[in-house]
């Protein structure tokens, strides 16, 4: 399965995302979507798995979960605020300990990071921020495949300056 992953759009959706995700079967959004319109545009293009983030209002919170946990050849856990290996957010660490994902996905930091956590035996993905709000300098997204219980063909995209 080919996945397009983004986070922290904050109400702005660059049209380049649709070209970048053209070959993807699903789009995953790790929170801070910013508007129902962004979510609707993504859903019009591809099936979407998304969580709400700390800036998302009552409309998105009513439509989405705070955490998603599912299987697609690999156990996935996605939430918005997660920290990163060695500096996990307390709540995220509890979820990881309970659910034991092979892939942990979050956003919030606006920093694109891909890391292994040997202690929990997982791969950590944070696509950075695809929107224009925040302190990041460059907007980013990730694209990858999940097959045979592994993530591979991982690519990062720069969407341009904030």
mmCIF file of N, CA and C in Angstrom, residues 23 25 28-29 31 40 76 87 105 128 137 143 152:
data_model
loop_
_atom_site.group_PDB
_atom_site.id
_atom_site.type_symbol
_atom_site.label_atom_id
_atom_site.label_comp_id
_atom_site.label_asym_id
_atom_site.label_seq_id
_atom_site.Cartn_x
_atom_site.Cartn_y
_atom_site.Cartn_z
ATOM 1 N N UNK A 23 0.104 8.666 -6.874
ATOM 2 C CA UNK A 23 0.242 7.210 -6.886
ATOM 3 C C UNK A 23 -0.119 6.562 -5.549
ATOM 4 N N UNK A 25 -2.421 5.235 -2.405
ATOM 5 C CA UNK A 25 -3.749 4.653 -2.228
ATOM 6 C C UNK A 25 -4.514 5.327 -1.094
ATOM 7 N N UNK A 28 -2.764 9.989 4.828
ATOM 8 C CA UNK A 28 -2.847 10.054 6.287
ATOM 9 C C UNK A 28 -2.499 11.477 6.705
ATOM 10 N N UNK A 29 -3.298 12.030 7.609
ATOM 11 C CA UNK A 29 -3.051 13.380 8.124
ATOM 12 C C UNK A 29 -2.920 13.292 9.636
ATOM 13 N N UNK A 31 -2.932 15.468 12.032
ATOM 14 C CA UNK A 31 -3.526 16.502 12.880
ATOM 15 C C UNK A 31 -3.112 17.926 12.581
ATOM 16 N N UNK A 40 -12.084 17.804 3.533
ATOM 17 C CA UNK A 40 -12.973 17.452 2.415
ATOM 18 C C UNK A 40 -12.212 17.357 1.093
ATOM 19 N N UNK A 76 -0.212 0.220 13.083
ATOM 20 C CA UNK A 76 0.021 1.657 12.998
ATOM 21 C C UNK A 76 -0.666 2.339 14.172
ATOM 22 N N UNK A 87 12.405 11.107 23.678
ATOM 23 C CA UNK A 87 11.736 12.281 24.246
ATOM 24 C C UNK A 87 10.234 12.199 23.961
ATOM 25 N N UNK A 105 3.100 7.375 14.101
ATOM 26 C CA UNK A 105 3.010 8.575 13.277
ATOM 27 C C UNK A 105 2.454 9.714 14.108
ATOM 28 N N UNK A 128 6.569 16.623 9.361
ATOM 29 C CA UNK A 128 6.796 18.065 9.430
ATOM 30 C C UNK A 128 5.495 18.806 9.197
ATOM 31 N N UNK A 137 10.590 26.628 8.317
ATOM 32 C CA UNK A 137 11.004 27.429 7.156
ATOM 33 C C UNK A 137 10.489 26.831 5.840
ATOM 34 N N UNK A 143 6.060 10.349 1.661
ATOM 35 C CA UNK A 143 5.396 9.340 0.846
ATOM 36 C C UNK A 143 6.173 8.038 1.057
ATOM 37 N N UNK A 152 8.879 0.943 3.373
ATOM 38 C CA UNK A 152 9.999 1.092 2.446
ATOM 39 C C UNK A 152 9.654 2.152 1.403
#
